[in-house]
């Protein structure tokens, strides 16, 4: 089937199978920041933002996303100009293997877009679906808390 | 089943059985599609992405029907079938109504990433034993509304099972309608599980009003311990009009669970499940009694 997909503010005309999942479609577009972990909606590595909500892209059929606005980690920042959340992740040492980072960062972005002044509990709850097996959970909460402050202060 | 596409070096994943995906714009179009063999309604898709039911060839998305609203009516709330659980959790008025138990139950489902996808319609039609909304809805006065605007009381809906009522085959949920609570009713909800993201081992819910230290009205329900959520009518009858005393409570729950058909759960023994369930009920009812005394 033919579909138009709006990803990172770019419109793609695609030929997909009706049973394709968004995680696979995004990776086939070269957006390899979308990591496929469990493929069952448990780990959060493939999290992207669809219509302002962070979701596991392995649980969403691509066809469902026609007419939606999708954002992946590739939209967040660049090496030269990282997003405040990315900056704070680096400073806090909140990445070891880094496999979970794209999903975690997108879940954090969705949270800060909706709630610019989250508490540490809000952050912890918003990231409860993003598993990290090496760095742990404390540093990333500090990083997002500080990033929220940076964004509020326009830094 | 999910398959890795061997022809694609990125190892992309797809559901090979699905031959068509529809996004109809009217209820009539959905009804027409649903009559065709092998078609099913897509809720949030969280269950389908793990295991697709057999013989499903076409998925029908309700996205364009705009069933994603939470509407406050005069004495009720009308919640669309496509409302996701995270929207219920964040709804400021629902956080307060029924002592917040609808939000607490919604917040217990999966992770925040899952709750952004799980829909009200999907959660109640699938009615998996760990589904979080059904035991709570059993306490409320209200109805499931189908595509022909027929209203089915929650109790009938869950007692008969949505599938035997032809939901997902010949009809589908468009809204649920919840009557706002009466002032003197107090509610509780508690779920017991090993970790935050684990499925519930047991879920207990209750609604009771007290008058002169006695139980004036009571409704109790359980989830997760049986294949379908259910009201505890024996215990309710035994507690009606009684004072809240430990022995009265335990007698009522002992009687209720004497011949209760528990679902097998590899994580816990039946004895453990029953003990936890009875004690959660007891604890929550005692807390309501204490709150009532304080007021």
Coordinates of C-alpha atoms in Angstrom, one line a residue:
Chain A
X1 CA 0.0 0.0 0.0
X2 CA 1.0 3.6 -0.6
X3 CA 1.4 6.0 2.2
X4 CA 2.7 9.5 3.0
X5 CA 4.7 9.7 6.1
X6 CA 5.7 13.0 7.8
X7 CA 9.0 12.2 9.6
X8 CA 11.2 14.9 11.1
X9 CA 9.3 17.6 9.1
X10 CA 10.0 15.8 5.9
X11 CA 7.3 14.1 3.8
X12 CA 8.1 10.6 2.5
X13 CA 6.0 8.8 -0.1
X14 CA 6.4 5.1 0.6
X15 CA 5.2 1.7 -0.5
X16 CA 4.8 -0.4 2.6
X17 CA 3.2 -3.7 3.5
X18 CA 0.0 -3.3 5.7
X19 CA 1.7 -5.3 8.5
X20 CA 4.9 -3.2 8.6
X21 CA 5.9 -1.7 11.9
X22 CA 7.0 1.9 12.3
X23 CA 10.4 0.9 13.8
X24 CA 11.3 -1.0 10.7
X25 CA 10.0 1.6 8.3
X26 CA 12.0 4.4 10.0
X27 CA 15.1 2.3 9.9
X28 CA 14.6 1.6 6.2
X29 CA 14.5 5.4 5.7
X30 CA 18.0 5.5 7.1
X31 CA 17.0 6.7 10.5
X32 CA 19.1 4.2 12.3
X33 CA 18.8 6.0 15.6
X34 CA 15.6 4.0 16.1
X35 CA 17.0 1.0 17.8
X36 CA 15.2 -2.3 17.7
X37 CA 15.5 -4.0 21.1
X38 CA 12.8 -6.3 22.3
X39 CA 10.2 -5.7 19.5
X40 CA 7.5 -6.2 22.1
X41 CA 7.0 -2.8 23.6
X42 CA 9.0 -3.6 26.7
X43 CA 12.4 -1.9 26.4
X44 CA 11.7 1.6 24.9
X45 CA 14.8 1.6 22.7
X46 CA 12.7 2.3 19.6
X47 CA 10.7 5.2 21.2
X48 CA 9.8 8.0 18.9
X49 CA 7.4 10.9 19.2
X50 CA 4.1 10.5 17.2
X51 CA 1.7 13.4 17.5
X52 CA 3.4 14.8 20.6
X53 CA 3.4 11.5 22.4
X54 CA 6.4 9.2 23.0
X55 CA 5.5 5.7 21.8
X56 CA 7.3 2.4 21.1
X57 CA 7.6 2.4 17.4
X58 CA 7.7 -1.5 17.4
X59 CA 4.1 -1.4 18.6
X60 CA 2.8 0.9 16.0
X61 CA 1.8 -0.1 12.5
X62 CA 3.3 2.2 9.9
X63 CA -0.1 2.5 8.2
X64 CA -1.5 3.9 11.4
X65 CA 0.8 6.9 11.2
X66 CA -0.6 8.4 7.9
X67 CA -1.4 12.0 8.7
X68 CA 0.7 12.0 11.9
X69 CA 3.8 14.0 12.7
X70 CA 6.7 11.7 13.7
X71 CA 10.0 12.7 15.2
X72 CA 13.0 10.5 15.8
X73 CA 16.3 11.1 17.6
X74 CA 17.7 12.5 14.3
X75 CA 15.5 15.5 14.7
X76 CA 16.8 16.4 18.2
X77 CA 20.3 17.8 17.7
X78 CA 23.6 17.5 15.9
X79 CA 27.1 16.7 17.1
X80 CA 28.0 20.4 16.6
X81 CA 24.7 21.7 18.1
X82 CA 23.3 19.1 20.5
X83 CA 19.9 19.6 22.2
X84 CA 20.1 20.6 25.9
X85 CA 19.0 17.1 26.9
X86 CA 21.8 15.6 24.9
X87 CA 24.3 18.1 26.3
X88 CA 23.3 17.2 29.9
X89 CA 23.4 13.5 29.1
X90 CA 27.0 13.8 28.1
X91 CA 27.9 16.0 31.1
X92 CA 26.2 13.6 33.5
X93 CA 27.9 10.6 32.0
X94 CA 24.5 9.2 31.3
X95 CA 25.6 6.9 28.5
X96 CA 27.7 3.8 28.5
X97 CA 26.8 1.5 25.6
X98 CA 24.3 4.1 24.5
X99 CA 21.8 1.7 22.9
X100 CA 18.9 2.9 25.0
X101 CA 19.7 6.6 24.7
X102 CA 17.8 7.4 21.5
X103 CA 14.5 6.1 23.0
X104 CA 15.2 7.6 26.4
X105 CA 16.0 11.0 24.8
X106 CA 12.8 11.0 22.8
X107 CA 10.7 10.1 25.9
X108 CA 12.5 12.9 27.7
X109 CA 11.8 15.4 24.9
X110 CA 8.1 14.5 24.8
X111 CA 8.0 15.0 28.6
X112 CA 9.7 18.4 28.5
X113 CA 7.5 19.6 25.6
X114 CA 4.5 18.9 27.7
X115 CA 5.8 19.7 31.1
X116 CA 8.7 22.3 31.1
X117 CA 9.1 22.1 34.8
X118 CA 9.0 18.4 35.8
X119 CA 9.9 17.1 39.2
X120 CA 12.3 14.2 39.5
X121 CA 9.3 11.9 40.1
X122 CA 7.7 13.2 36.9
X123 CA 10.8 12.3 35.0
X124 CA 11.1 8.9 36.6
X125 CA 7.5 8.1 35.7
X126 CA 7.8 9.4 32.1
X127 CA 10.9 7.1 31.6
X128 CA 9.4 4.0 33.3
X129 CA 9.3 2.3 29.9
X130 CA 12.9 3.0 28.9
X131 CA 15.1 0.2 30.2
X132 CA 18.8 0.8 30.7
X133 CA 21.0 -2.2 31.5
X134 CA 24.3 -0.5 32.0
X135 CA 24.3 3.1 33.1
X136 CA 21.3 2.9 35.4
X137 CA 18.6 5.4 36.1
X138 CA 19.9 8.1 38.5
X139 CA 22.2 10.0 36.1
X140 CA 19.6 10.4 33.4
X141 CA 17.1 11.7 35.8
X142 CA 19.6 14.4 37.0
X143 CA 20.5 15.1 33.3
X144 CA 16.9 15.7 32.3
X145 CA 16.1 17.7 35.4
X146 CA 19.1 20.0 34.5
X147 CA 18.2 20.1 30.8
X148 CA 14.7 21.3 31.7
X149 CA 16.2 24.2 33.7
X150 CA 18.5 25.0 30.7
X151 CA 15.6 25.1 28.3
X152 CA 13.5 27.3 30.6
X153 CA 16.4 29.7 31.0
X154 CA 17.1 29.7 27.2
X155 CA 20.5 28.2 27.5
Chain B
X1 CA 3.6 -13.7 14.4
X2 CA 6.3 -11.1 13.8
X3 CA 8.8 -12.1 11.2
X4 CA 12.2 -10.8 10.3
X5 CA 12.2 -10.0 6.6
X6 CA 15.2 -12.0 5.3
X7 CA 15.3 -10.0 2.1
X8 CA 16.0 -6.8 3.9
X9 CA 19.5 -6.4 5.3
X10 CA 18.2 -4.1 8.1
X11 CA 16.2 -7.1 9.3
X12 CA 12.9 -5.2 9.3
X13 CA 10.0 -6.6 11.1
X14 CA 6.5 -7.1 9.8
X15 CA 3.3 -9.0 10.4
X16 CA 3.1 -11.3 7.4
X17 CA -0.6 -12.2 7.9
X18 CA -1.9 -8.7 7.5
X19 CA -3.0 -8.1 3.9
X20 CA -4.9 -4.9 4.3
X21 CA -5.1 -1.8 6.5
X22 CA -8.1 0.4 6.5
X23 CA -8.7 3.8 7.9
X24 CA -12.4 4.5 7.4
X25 CA -14.0 7.9 8.0
X26 CA -17.5 6.9 9.0
X27 CA -19.1 4.4 11.4
X28 CA -21.0 2.9 8.4
X29 CA -17.8 2.2 6.6
X30 CA -16.4 0.5 9.7
X31 CA -19.5 -1.6 10.0
X32 CA -19.2 -2.7 6.4
X33 CA -15.6 -3.6 6.7
X34 CA -16.2 -5.5 9.9
X35 CA -18.7 -7.8 8.3
X36 CA -16.0 -9.1 6.0
X37 CA -14.2 -12.3 7.0
X38 CA -10.9 -11.8 8.8
X39 CA -11.2 -8.1 9.6
X40 CA -10.7 -6.8 13.1
X41 CA -10.6 -3.5 14.8
X42 CA -7.3 -2.0 15.8
X43 CA -7.2 -0.4 19.2
X44 CA -3.9 0.8 20.4
X45 CA -2.3 -2.3 18.8
X46 CA -0.1 -3.1 21.8
X47 CA -1.5 -6.7 22.0
X48 CA -1.5 -7.2 18.3
X49 CA 2.1 -6.3 18.0
X50 CA 3.0 -9.2 20.3
X51 CA 0.7 -11.8 19.0
X52 CA -1.9 -11.4 16.2
X53 CA -5.1 -13.5 16.7
X54 CA -5.4 -16.3 14.1
X55 CA -7.1 -15.6 10.8
X56 CA -6.8 -11.8 10.9
X57 CA -6.2 -10.5 7.4
X58 CA -7.3 -6.9 7.6
X59 CA -6.9 -4.2 10.3
X60 CA -9.4 -1.4 10.7
X61 CA -8.1 1.7 12.4
X62 CA -10.7 4.0 14.0
X63 CA -8.3 7.0 14.0
X64 CA -10.5 9.1 11.6
X65 CA -13.7 8.6 13.6
X66 CA -12.5 11.0 16.3
X67 CA -13.4 8.8 19.2
X68 CA -10.6 10.3 21.2
X69 CA -12.5 12.8 23.3
X70 CA -13.3 12.9 27.0
X71 CA -16.6 14.8 27.3
X72 CA -18.1 16.1 30.5
X73 CA -21.9 15.8 30.4
X74 CA -24.5 16.9 33.0
X75 CA -24.2 13.8 35.3
X76 CA -21.7 11.7 33.5
X77 CA -18.5 11.5 31.5
X78 CA -18.3 10.1 28.0
X79 CA -15.0 8.7 27.1
X80 CA -14.2 7.8 23.5
X81 CA -13.0 4.3 22.7
X82 CA -9.8 5.7 21.1
X83 CA -8.8 7.7 24.2
X84 CA -5.4 6.5 25.3
X85 CA -4.8 5.6 29.0
X86 CA -2.3 8.4 29.4
X87 CA -5.0 11.0 28.6
X88 CA -7.1 9.5 31.4
X89 CA -4.2 9.7 33.8
X90 CA -3.6 13.3 33.0
X91 CA -7.2 14.4 33.1
X92 CA -7.5 16.8 36.0
X93 CA -11.1 16.1 36.8
X94 CA -10.8 12.4 36.5
X95 CA -7.9 12.5 38.9
X96 CA -10.3 13.6 41.6
X97 CA -13.6 11.8 40.7
X98 CA -14.2 8.4 42.3
X99 CA -11.3 9.2 44.6
X100 CA -9.1 9.0 41.5
X101 CA -9.3 5.2 41.1
X102 CA -10.0 5.4 37.4
X103 CA -6.7 7.3 36.9
X104 CA -4.8 5.0 39.3
X105 CA -6.0 1.9 37.4
X106 CA -5.1 3.5 34.0
X107 CA -1.7 4.5 35.4
X108 CA -1.0 0.9 36.3
X109 CA -1.1 -0.3 32.8
X110 CA 2.3 -1.0 31.3
X111 CA 4.8 1.8 31.0
X112 CA 4.2 5.4 30.0
X113 CA 5.2 4.5 26.4
X114 CA 2.5 1.8 26.4
X115 CA -0.1 4.0 28.0
X116 CA 0.4 6.5 25.1
X117 CA -0.9 3.7 22.9
X118 CA -3.3 1.5 24.9
X119 CA -6.9 2.7 24.2
X120 CA -9.9 2.5 26.4
X121 CA -11.8 0.4 23.8
X122 CA -8.9 -2.0 23.4
X123 CA -8.4 -2.5 27.1
X124 CA -12.1 -3.3 27.8
X125 CA -12.8 -5.4 24.7
X126 CA -9.6 -7.5 25.0
X127 CA -10.4 -7.9 28.7
X128 CA -7.2 -9.9 29.4
X129 CA -7.1 -11.0 33.0
X130 CA -4.5 -8.3 33.9
X131 CA -6.5 -5.5 32.1
X132 CA -6.6 -2.6 34.5
X133 CA -9.8 -0.7 33.7
X134 CA -12.4 -3.5 33.8
X135 CA -12.4 -4.2 37.6
X136 CA -12.8 -0.5 38.2
X137 CA -15.6 -0.1 35.7
X138 CA -17.5 -2.9 37.4
X139 CA -18.0 -0.6 40.4
X140 CA -19.3 2.3 38.4
X141 CA -22.8 3.1 37.2
X142 CA -22.4 3.3 33.4
X143 CA -22.5 1.7 30.0
X144 CA -20.5 0.7 27.1
X145 CA -21.9 2.3 24.0
X146 CA -21.6 0.5 20.7
X147 CA -21.7 1.7 17.1
X148 CA -25.5 1.5 16.9
X149 CA -25.7 3.6 20.0
X150 CA -26.9 0.6 22.1
X151 CA -25.9 0.9 25.8
X152 CA -24.7 -2.2 27.6
X153 CA -24.2 -1.9 31.4
X154 CA -20.6 -2.6 32.5
X155 CA -21.7 -5.6 34.5
X156 CA -23.4 -7.3 31.6
X157 CA -20.5 -6.4 29.3
X158 CA -17.9 -8.1 31.4
X159 CA -20.1 -10.9 32.8
X160 CA -21.1 -12.1 29.3
X161 CA -17.7 -11.2 27.8
X162 CA -17.3 -8.7 25.0
X163 CA -16.5 -11.4 22.4
X164 CA -19.6 -13.4 23.1
X165 CA -21.5 -10.1 22.7
X166 CA -20.0 -9.9 19.2
X167 CA -17.7 -7.0 20.0
X168 CA -14.9 -6.8 17.5
X169 CA -16.9 -9.0 15.1
X170 CA -20.3 -7.5 14.4
X171 CA -20.1 -4.4 16.6
X172 CA -17.5 -2.1 18.2
X173 CA -17.2 0.2 21.2
X174 CA -17.5 3.9 20.4
X175 CA -17.7 5.3 23.9
X176 CA -18.0 4.4 27.5
X177 CA -20.3 6.5 29.7
X178 CA -19.7 6.9 33.4
X179 CA -22.1 8.4 35.8
X180 CA -20.5 10.8 38.2
X181 CA -20.3 9.4 41.7
X182 CA -22.6 10.2 44.6
X183 CA -21.1 12.4 47.3
X184 CA -21.0 10.0 50.2
X185 CA -19.4 7.0 48.3
X186 CA -15.7 6.3 48.9
X187 CA -13.6 4.3 46.5
X188 CA -10.5 2.2 46.7
X189 CA -8.3 0.5 44.2
X190 CA -5.1 -1.4 44.8
X191 CA -3.0 -3.7 42.6
X192 CA -0.4 -6.1 43.8
X193 CA 2.5 -7.0 41.5
X194 CA 6.1 -7.9 41.8
X195 CA 7.5 -4.9 39.9
X196 CA 6.0 -1.7 38.5
X197 CA 5.8 -3.0 35.0
X198 CA 4.8 -6.6 35.9
X199 CA 1.2 -7.8 35.3
X200 CA -1.0 -7.6 38.3
X201 CA -1.1 -10.7 40.6
X202 CA -4.3 -9.4 42.1
X203 CA -6.3 -6.2 41.8
X204 CA -8.9 -5.2 44.4
X205 CA -11.5 -2.4 44.0
X206 CA -14.4 -1.2 46.1
X207 CA -17.0 1.5 46.5
X208 CA -18.7 1.9 49.8
X209 CA -20.8 4.4 51.7
X210 CA -21.1 4.4 55.5
X211 CA -23.9 5.5 57.8
X212 CA -23.6 5.6 61.5
X213 CA -20.6 3.3 61.4
X214 CA -22.4 0.7 59.3
X215 CA -22.0 -0.1 55.7
X216 CA -24.9 1.4 53.9
X217 CA -23.9 0.3 50.3
X218 CA -21.0 -1.7 49.1
X219 CA -19.6 -2.9 45.8
X220 CA -16.5 -5.0 45.5
X221 CA -14.6 -6.3 42.5
X222 CA -11.4 -8.2 41.7
X223 CA -9.2 -8.5 38.7
X224 CA -6.2 -10.6 37.7
X225 CA -7.0 -13.6 39.9
X226 CA -9.8 -14.9 37.6
X227 CA -10.0 -15.1 33.9
X228 CA -12.6 -12.2 33.9
X229 CA -12.9 -9.4 36.4
X230 CA -15.9 -10.0 38.7
X231 CA -18.0 -8.5 41.4
X232 CA -17.9 -10.2 44.8
X233 CA -21.6 -10.4 45.4
X234 CA -21.4 -12.9 48.3
X235 CA -19.1 -10.7 50.3
X236 CA -21.1 -7.6 49.4
X237 CA -24.3 -9.3 50.7
X238 CA -22.6 -10.4 53.9
X239 CA -21.2 -6.9 54.6
X240 CA -24.3 -4.9 53.8
X241 CA -25.6 -3.1 56.9
X242 CA -22.8 -4.4 59.0
X243 CA -20.3 -2.5 61.2
X244 CA -16.7 -2.7 59.9
X245 CA -15.0 -5.1 62.2
X246 CA -12.0 -7.3 61.4
X247 CA -13.8 -10.6 62.0
X248 CA -16.8 -9.5 60.0
X249 CA -14.6 -8.6 57.0
X250 CA -12.6 -11.8 57.1
X251 CA -15.7 -14.0 57.4
X252 CA -17.2 -12.3 54.4
X253 CA -14.0 -12.8 52.3
X254 CA -13.5 -16.3 53.5
X255 CA -17.0 -17.2 52.4
X256 CA -16.6 -15.4 49.1
X257 CA -13.3 -17.1 48.2
X258 CA -14.2 -20.6 49.6
X259 CA -15.1 -22.0 46.1
X260 CA -13.6 -19.2 44.0
X261 CA -12.1 -20.4 40.7
X262 CA -8.7 -18.9 40.7
X263 CA -6.7 -18.6 37.5
X264 CA -3.4 -20.4 37.4
X265 CA -0.5 -18.0 37.9
X266 CA 3.0 -19.5 37.7
X267 CA 4.4 -16.6 39.8
X268 CA 2.4 -17.3 43.0
X269 CA 0.6 -20.1 44.8
X270 CA -3.2 -20.0 45.0
X271 CA -3.0 -19.8 48.8
X272 CA -0.7 -16.8 48.5
X273 CA -2.9 -15.0 46.0
X274 CA -6.0 -15.5 48.2
X275 CA -4.3 -14.3 51.3
X276 CA -3.0 -11.2 49.6
X277 CA -6.4 -10.5 48.0
X278 CA -8.3 -10.8 51.3
X279 CA -5.8 -8.7 53.2
X280 CA -5.8 -5.9 50.5
X281 CA -9.6 -5.7 50.8
X282 CA -9.4 -5.7 54.6
X283 CA -6.7 -3.0 54.6
X284 CA -8.5 -0.7 52.2
X285 CA -11.9 -1.0 53.9
X286 CA -10.4 -0.4 57.3
X287 CA -8.7 2.7 55.9
X288 CA -12.0 4.0 54.7
X289 CA -13.5 3.4 58.1
X290 CA -10.6 5.4 59.7
X291 CA -11.0 8.2 57.3
X292 CA -14.7 8.3 58.0
X293 CA -14.1 8.5 61.8
X294 CA -11.6 11.4 61.2
X295 CA -14.2 13.3 59.3

